[in-house]
mmCIF file of C-alpha atoms in Angstrom:
data_model
loop_
_atom_site.group_PDB
_atom_site.id
_atom_site.type_symbol
_atom_site.label_atom_id
_atom_site.label_comp_id
_atom_site.label_asym_id
_atom_site.label_seq_id
_atom_site.Cartn_x
_atom_site.Cartn_y
_atom_site.Cartn_z
ATOM 1 C CA ILE A 32 -1.098 48.187 -0.882
ATOM 2 C CA ALA A 33 0.287 44.867 -1.737
ATOM 3 C CA ASP A 34 3.572 45.845 -0.035
ATOM 4 C CA GLN A 35 1.667 46.818 3.111
ATOM 5 C CA ASP A 36 -0.302 43.589 3.064
ATOM 6 C CA ARG A 37 2.938 41.599 2.897
ATOM 7 C CA ALA A 38 4.502 43.541 5.732
ATOM 8 C CA THR A 39 1.282 42.991 7.824
ATOM 9 C CA ILE A 40 1.338 39.246 7.064
ATOM 10 C CA ALA A 41 5.032 39.050 7.839
ATOM 11 C CA LYS A 42 4.417 40.726 11.261
ATOM 12 C CA SER A 43 1.445 38.642 12.118
ATOM 13 C CA SER A 44 3.063 35.357 10.992
ATOM 14 C CA THR A 45 6.022 35.526 13.312
ATOM 15 C CA LEU A 46 6.184 32.722 15.890
ATOM 16 C CA PRO A 47 5.701 33.566 19.534
ATOM 17 C CA ARG A 48 9.284 32.652 20.312
ATOM 18 C CA ASP A 49 10.574 35.027 17.732
ATOM 19 C CA SER A 50 8.735 37.971 19.232
ATOM 20 C CA ALA A 51 9.022 37.141 22.898
ATOM 21 C CA PRO A 52 11.505 39.434 24.782
ATOM 22 C CA ARG A 53 14.547 37.750 26.018
ATOM 23 C CA VAL A 54 15.554 38.006 29.647
ATOM 24 C CA THR A 55 19.207 38.060 30.188
ATOM 25 C CA SER A 56 20.934 37.266 33.469
ATOM 26 C CA PRO A 57 23.876 39.140 34.882
ATOM 27 C CA ALA A 58 25.881 35.891 34.461
ATOM 28 C CA ALA A 59 25.065 35.899 30.741
ATOM 29 C CA GLU A 60 26.469 39.320 30.438
ATOM 30 C CA GLU A 61 29.668 38.161 32.279
ATOM 31 C CA GLY A 62 30.100 35.204 29.923
ATOM 32 C CA ASN A 63 33.748 35.938 29.343
ATOM 33 C CA SER A 64 34.588 35.271 32.998
ATOM 34 C CA ASP A 65 32.500 32.025 33.258
ATOM 35 C CA THR A 66 33.787 30.408 30.060
ATOM 36 C CA PRO A 67 37.271 29.793 31.386
ATOM 37 C CA LYS A 68 35.900 28.432 34.658
ATOM 38 C CA LYS A 69 33.490 26.183 32.732
ATOM 39 C CA LYS A 70 36.274 25.063 30.484
ATOM 40 C CA LYS A 71 38.535 24.258 33.481
ATOM 41 C CA LEU A 72 35.661 22.424 35.238
ATOM 42 C CA GLN A 73 35.006 20.454 32.083
ATOM 43 C CA GLU A 74 38.733 19.518 31.783
ATOM 44 C CA GLN A 75 38.659 18.314 35.317
ATOM 45 C CA ILE A 76 35.605 16.201 34.710
ATOM 46 C CA ASP A 77 37.224 14.771 31.581
ATOM 47 C CA ALA A 78 40.418 13.978 33.379
ATOM 48 C CA GLN A 79 38.470 12.381 36.218
ATOM 49 C CA MET A 80 36.504 10.290 33.712
ATOM 50 C CA ALA A 81 39.643 9.284 31.939
ATOM 51 C CA ARG A 82 41.146 8.150 35.254
ATOM 52 C CA GLU A 83 38.056 6.240 36.116
ATOM 53 C CA LEU A 84 37.958 4.512 32.726
ATOM 54 C CA GLU A 85 41.696 3.702 32.999
ATOM 55 C CA GLU A 86 41.252 2.249 36.433
ATOM 56 C CA GLN A 87 38.208 0.260 35.135
ATOM 57 C CA GLN A 88 40.204 -1.051 32.188
ATOM 58 C CA GLU A 89 43.013 -1.962 34.610
ATOM 59 C CA ARG A 90 40.529 -3.907 36.787
ATOM 60 C CA GLU A 91 39.153 -5.683 33.634
ATOM 61 C CA ASP A 92 42.630 -6.556 32.533
ATOM 62 C CA LEU A 93 43.503 -7.899 35.957
ATOM 63 C CA ARG A 94 40.284 -9.951 36.025
ATOM 64 C CA MET A 95 40.951 -11.219 32.527
ATOM 65 C CA ASN A 96 44.560 -12.145 33.503
ATOM 66 C CA GLU A 97 43.291 -13.957 36.459
ATOM 67 C CA GLN A 98 40.787 -15.893 34.297
ATOM 68 C CA ILE A 99 43.473 -16.806 31.810
ATOM 69 C CA ALA A 100 45.688 -18.029 34.644
ATOM 70 C CA ARG A 101 42.867 -20.215 36.113
ATOM 71 C CA ASP A 102 42.096 -21.558 32.506
ATOM 72 C CA ALA A 103 45.776 -22.334 32.049
ATOM 73 C CA GLU A 104 45.944 -24.162 35.362
ATOM 74 C CA VAL A 105 42.806 -26.292 34.447
ATOM 75 C CA ALA A 106 44.261 -26.990 30.957
ATOM 76 C CA ARG A 107 47.583 -28.082 32.618
ATOM 77 C CA ILE A 108 45.820 -30.356 34.987
ATOM 78 C CA HIS A 109 43.787 -31.962 32.156
ATOM 79 C CA ALA A 110 47.015 -32.418 30.155
ATOM 80 C CA GLU A 111 48.750 -34.026 33.166
ATOM 81 C CA GLU A 112 45.722 -36.424 33.596
ATOM 82 C CA GLU A 113 45.805 -37.238 29.912
ATOM 83 C CA ILE A 114 49.517 -37.911 29.911
ATOM 84 C CA GLN A 115 49.143 -40.057 33.109
ATOM 85 C CA GLY A 116 46.519 -42.027 31.346
ATOM 86 C CA MET A 117 48.766 -42.568 28.313
ATOM 87 C CA ILE A 118 51.689 -43.619 30.615
ATOM 88 C CA ASP A 119 49.388 -46.051 32.488
ATOM 89 C CA SER A 120 48.223 -47.433 29.161
ATOM 90 C CA LEU A 121 51.855 -47.954 27.989
ATOM 91 C CA ASP A 122 52.673 -49.611 31.260
ATOM 92 C CA LYS A 123 49.780 -52.040 30.784
ATOM 93 C CA SER A 124 51.082 -52.625 27.212
ATOM 94 C CA ASN A 125 54.564 -53.286 28.486
ATOM 95 C CA GLU A 126 53.111 -55.623 31.098
ATOM 96 C CA THR A 127 51.175 -57.391 28.314
ATOM 97 C CA VAL A 128 54.344 -57.596 26.193
ATOM 98 C CA SER A 129 56.240 -58.923 29.216
ATOM 99 C CA LEU A 130 53.509 -61.474 29.814
ATOM 100 C CA GLU A 131 53.641 -62.471 26.156
ATOM 101 C CA LYS A 132 57.364 -62.723 26.414
ATOM 102 C CA LYS A 133 57.077 -64.977 29.505
ATOM 103 C CA LYS A 134 54.621 -67.270 27.722
ATOM 104 C CA GLU A 135 57.061 -67.432 24.826
ATOM 105 C CA LEU A 136 60.046 -68.296 27.123
ATOM 106 C CA ILE A 137 57.965 -70.908 28.968
ATOM 107 C CA SER A 138 56.961 -72.486 25.654
ATOM 108 C CA ASP A 139 60.555 -72.567 24.598
ATOM 109 C CA LEU A 140 61.554 -74.109 27.907
ATOM 110 C CA VAL A 141 58.889 -76.807 27.497
ATOM 111 C CA LYS A 142 60.027 -77.488 23.945
ATOM 112 C CA TYR A 143 63.622 -77.611 25.201
ATOM 113 C CA GLN A 144 62.601 -80.088 27.915
ATOM 114 C CA ASP A 145 60.739 -82.219 25.466
ATOM 115 C CA HIS A 146 63.713 -82.226 23.092
ATOM 116 C CA TYR A 147 66.021 -83.077 26.086
ATOM 117 C CA LYS A 148 63.722 -85.904 27.063
ATOM 118 C CA LYS A 149 63.816 -87.340 23.625
ATOM 119 C CA VAL A 150 67.615 -87.108 23.411
ATOM 120 C CA TYR A 151 68.032 -88.677 26.813
ATOM 121 C CA LYS A 152 65.623 -91.417 25.812
ATOM 122 C CA PHE A 153 67.481 -92.025 22.606
ATOM 123 C CA GLN A 154 70.869 -92.092 24.440
ATOM 124 C CA SER A 155 69.424 -94.453 27.007
ATOM 125 C CA GLN A 156 68.303 -96.768 24.237
ATOM 126 C CA GLN A 157 71.705 -96.576 22.595
ATOM 127 C CA ARG A 158 73.465 -97.686 25.824
ATOM 128 C CA LYS A 159 71.255 -100.736 26.264
ATOM 129 C CA PRO A 160 72.706 -103.816 24.624
#
């Protein structure tokens, strides 16, 4: 009796999906002929996706290269401006040095003229009896 009860419980405890009859389509019975078609279709889809991803990567690479070129051009312009500023600063320094040199030469000339005047005055006094 216990074995019968277990069998009854086992039959009554099955889930509806386990006991529901399955409907099969003719295509399911012809699975062998569909599988190569599906496989080929999947391969075509995969190949198309690979091409699209490759094209997308190429576009992204091109965009990146263009951005790098623009950034390099901006950096070049900034470097040129900075170098030109340094050159201008050096030119001003050279002008300042030249101005200082001119002042020094003028000062030397004034000293020379003062010295010449003293020598001339001394010589003039020596000639007077």
